PDB file of C-alpha atoms in Angstrom:
ATOM      1  CA  MET A  21      54.343   9.894  -1.753  1.00  0.00           C
ATOM      2  CA  SER A  22      51.356   9.704  -3.610  1.00  0.00           C
ATOM      3  CA  GLY A  23      49.436   6.450  -4.352  1.00  0.00           C
ATOM      4  CA  PRO A  24      48.307   5.029  -7.797  1.00  0.00           C
ATOM      5  CA  ASP A  25      45.436   6.899  -9.382  1.00  0.00           C
ATOM      6  CA  HIS A  26      42.173   5.918  -9.744  1.00  0.00           C
ATOM      7  CA  GLY A  27      42.387   4.720 -13.265  1.00  0.00           C
ATOM      8  CA  GLU A  28      45.417   2.283 -12.580  1.00  0.00           C
ATOM      9  CA  LEU A  29      43.556   0.762  -9.598  1.00  0.00           C
ATOM     10  CA  GLN A  30      40.768   0.191 -11.643  1.00  0.00           C
ATOM     11  CA  THR A  31      42.717  -1.473 -14.554  1.00  0.00           C
ATOM     12  CA  GLU A  32      44.466  -3.550 -11.840  1.00  0.00           C
ATOM     13  CA  ILE A  33      41.041  -4.743 -10.521  1.00  0.00           C
ATOM     14  CA  ASP A  34      39.985  -5.502 -14.034  1.00  0.00           C
ATOM     15  CA  ARG A  35      43.227  -7.483 -14.730  1.00  0.00           C
ATOM     16  CA  LEU A  36      42.707  -9.468 -11.474  1.00  0.00           C
ATOM     17  CA  ARG A  37      39.022 -10.042 -12.243  1.00  0.00           C
ATOM     18  CA  THR A  38      40.234 -11.585 -15.574  1.00  0.00           C
ATOM     19  CA  LEU A  39      42.541 -14.075 -13.780  1.00  0.00           C
ATOM     20  CA  VAL A  40      40.073 -15.178 -11.056  1.00  0.00           C
ATOM     21  CA  GLY A  41      36.881 -15.205 -12.613  1.00  0.00           C
ATOM     22  CA  PRO A  42      33.478 -13.912 -11.741  1.00  0.00           C
ATOM     23  CA  ASP A  43      33.109 -13.013  -8.045  1.00  0.00           C
ATOM     24  CA  GLU A  44      30.746 -14.698  -5.542  1.00  0.00           C
ATOM     25  CA  GLN A  45      27.631 -12.928  -6.250  1.00  0.00           C
ATOM     26  CA  ASP A  46      28.094 -14.120 -10.075  1.00  0.00           C
ATOM     27  CA  TYR A  47      28.737 -17.647  -8.753  1.00  0.00           C
ATOM     28  CA  ALA A  48      25.524 -17.168  -6.560  1.00  0.00           C
ATOM     29  CA  ALA A  49      23.551 -15.841  -9.618  1.00  0.00           C
ATOM     30  CA  LEU A  50      24.834 -18.743 -11.847  1.00  0.00           C
ATOM     31  CA  ARG A  51      23.638 -21.204  -9.365  1.00  0.00           C
ATOM     32  CA  GLU A  52      20.197 -19.716  -9.009  1.00  0.00           C
ATOM     33  CA  ASP A  53      19.934 -19.763 -12.911  1.00  0.00           C
ATOM     34  CA  LEU A  54      20.991 -23.405 -12.930  1.00  0.00           C
ATOM     35  CA  LEU A  55      18.237 -24.523 -10.307  1.00  0.00           C
ATOM     36  CA  ALA A  56      15.918 -22.600 -12.179  1.00  0.00           C
ATOM     37  CA  ALA A  57      16.372 -24.217 -15.182  1.00  0.00           C
ATOM     38  CA  ARG A  58      16.720 -27.538 -13.697  1.00  0.00           C
ATOM     39  CA  ASP A  59      12.994 -27.050 -12.278  1.00  0.00           C
ATOM     40  CA  VAL A  60      12.145 -25.832 -15.569  1.00  0.00           C
ATOM     41  CA  ALA A  61      13.553 -29.147 -17.227  1.00  0.00           C
ATOM     42  CA  LYS A  62      12.033 -31.161 -14.751  1.00  0.00           C
ATOM     43  CA  GLY A  63       8.722 -29.765 -15.092  1.00  0.00           C
ATOM     44  CA  ALA A  64       8.806 -29.918 -18.896  1.00  0.00           C
ATOM     45  CA  GLU A  65       9.609 -33.774 -18.426  1.00  0.00           C
ATOM     46  CA  ALA A  66       6.522 -34.118 -16.191  1.00  0.00           C
ATOM     47  CA  SER A  67       4.449 -32.566 -18.686  1.00  0.00           C
ATOM     48  CA  ALA A  68       5.927 -35.005 -21.517  1.00  0.00           C
ATOM     49  CA  GLY A  69       5.134 -37.776 -19.318  1.00  0.00           C
ATOM     50  CA  ALA A  70       1.782 -36.766 -18.524  1.00  0.00           C
ATOM     51  CA  LEU A  71       1.162 -36.329 -22.208  1.00  0.00           C
ATOM     52  CA  ARG A  72       2.793 -39.674 -22.992  1.00  0.00           C
ATOM     53  CA  GLY A  73       0.265 -41.306 -20.586  1.00  0.00           C
ATOM     54  CA  GLN A  74      -2.698 -39.464 -22.168  1.00  0.00           C
ATOM     55  CA  VAL A  75      -1.688 -40.613 -25.714  1.00  0.00           C
ATOM     56  CA  ALA A  76      -1.453 -44.271 -24.618  1.00  0.00           C
ATOM     57  CA  GLN A  77      -4.804 -43.904 -22.899  1.00  0.00           C
ATOM     58  CA  LEU A  78      -6.402 -42.543 -26.410  1.00  0.00           C
ATOM     59  CA  HIS A  79      -4.711 -45.370 -28.226  1.00  0.00           C
ATOM     60  CA  VAL A  80      -6.643 -47.832 -25.864  1.00  0.00           C
ATOM     61  CA  GLU A  81      -9.671 -46.078 -26.282  1.00  0.00           C
ATOM     62  CA  LEU A  82      -9.401 -45.838 -29.942  1.00  0.00           C
ATOM     63  CA  ALA A  83      -8.862 -49.593 -30.217  1.00  0.00           C
ATOM     64  CA  ARG A  84     -11.839 -50.312 -28.028  1.00  0.00           C
ATOM     65  CA  ALA A  85     -14.007 -47.834 -30.266  1.00  0.00           C
ATOM     66  CA  ARG A  86     -12.845 -49.753 -33.287  1.00  0.00           C
ATOM     67  CA  GLN A  87     -13.759 -53.089 -31.764  1.00  0.00           C
ATOM     68  CA  ASP A  88     -17.066 -51.612 -30.827  1.00  0.00           C
ATOM     69  CA  GLN A  89     -17.599 -50.367 -34.395  1.00  0.00           C
ATOM     70  CA  ASP A  90     -16.704 -53.812 -35.983  1.00  0.00           C
ATOM     71  CA  HIS A  91     -19.134 -55.502 -33.516  1.00  0.00           C
ATOM     72  CA  PHE A  92     -21.880 -53.069 -34.218  1.00  0.00           C
ATOM     73  CA  GLN A  93     -21.278 -53.479 -38.212  1.00  0.00           C
ATOM     74  CA  ARG A  94     -21.459 -57.168 -38.021  1.00  0.00           C
ATOM     75  CA  LEU A  95     -24.725 -57.098 -35.933  1.00  0.00           C
ATOM     76  CA  GLU A  96     -25.961 -54.810 -38.377  1.00  0.00           C
ATOM     77  CA  THR A  97     -25.000 -56.743 -41.285  1.00  0.00           C
ATOM     78  CA  ASN A  98     -26.382 -59.833 -39.730  1.00  0.00           C
ATOM     79  CA  ARG A  99     -29.627 -58.130 -39.065  1.00  0.00           C
ATOM     80  CA  VAL A 100     -29.760 -57.146 -42.822  1.00  0.00           C
ATOM     81  CA  GLN A 101     -29.074 -60.491 -44.091  1.00  0.00           C
ATOM     82  CA  SER A 102     -31.511 -61.942 -41.624  1.00  0.00           C
ATOM     83  CA  THR A 103     -34.335 -59.586 -42.857  1.00  0.00           C
ATOM     84  CA  VAL A 104     -33.055 -60.483 -46.728  1.00  0.00           C
ATOM     85  CA  GLY A 105     -33.317 -64.231 -45.789  1.00  0.00           C
ATOM     86  CA  ARG A 106     -36.778 -63.849 -44.346  1.00  0.00           C
ATOM     87  CA  ILE A 107     -38.070 -61.965 -47.433  1.00  0.00           C
ATOM     88  CA  THR A 108     -36.411 -64.402 -49.880  1.00  0.00           C
ATOM     89  CA  ARG A 109     -38.133 -67.129 -47.911  1.00  0.00           C
ATOM     90  CA  SER A 110     -41.658 -65.802 -47.972  1.00  0.00           C
ATOM     91  CA  VAL A 111     -41.472 -64.681 -51.615  1.00  0.00           C
ATOM     92  CA  ARG A 112     -40.492 -68.420 -52.626  1.00  0.00           C
ATOM     93  CA  ALA A 113     -43.011 -69.725 -50.495  1.00  0.00           C
ATOM     94  CA  ARG A 114     -45.732 -67.624 -52.164  1.00  0.00           C
ATOM     95  CA  ILE A 115     -44.379 -68.125 -55.622  1.00  0.00           C
ATOM     96  CA  PHE A 116     -43.433 -71.892 -55.259  1.00  0.00           C
TER      97      PHE A 116
END
């Protein structure tokens, strides 16, 4: 009596694999892929959080810079108005 040939055995193995699904090595590889993808996602979330922090810090710095700009513009305007006022008073004193 002869046993089944190699082609029949391979066909049966393929049929059983389609019924059972991937083997243990495939599950291990899928798990490694899953863990690697999770680590990449966590890294991306951490980077995004750091960038959000930097954006918030830049907003604060921009607001402070605008306040400083407004303050210096008011100082300059007051200095110019004061100088114009002194010149006007001096000219009026000389004319009148």
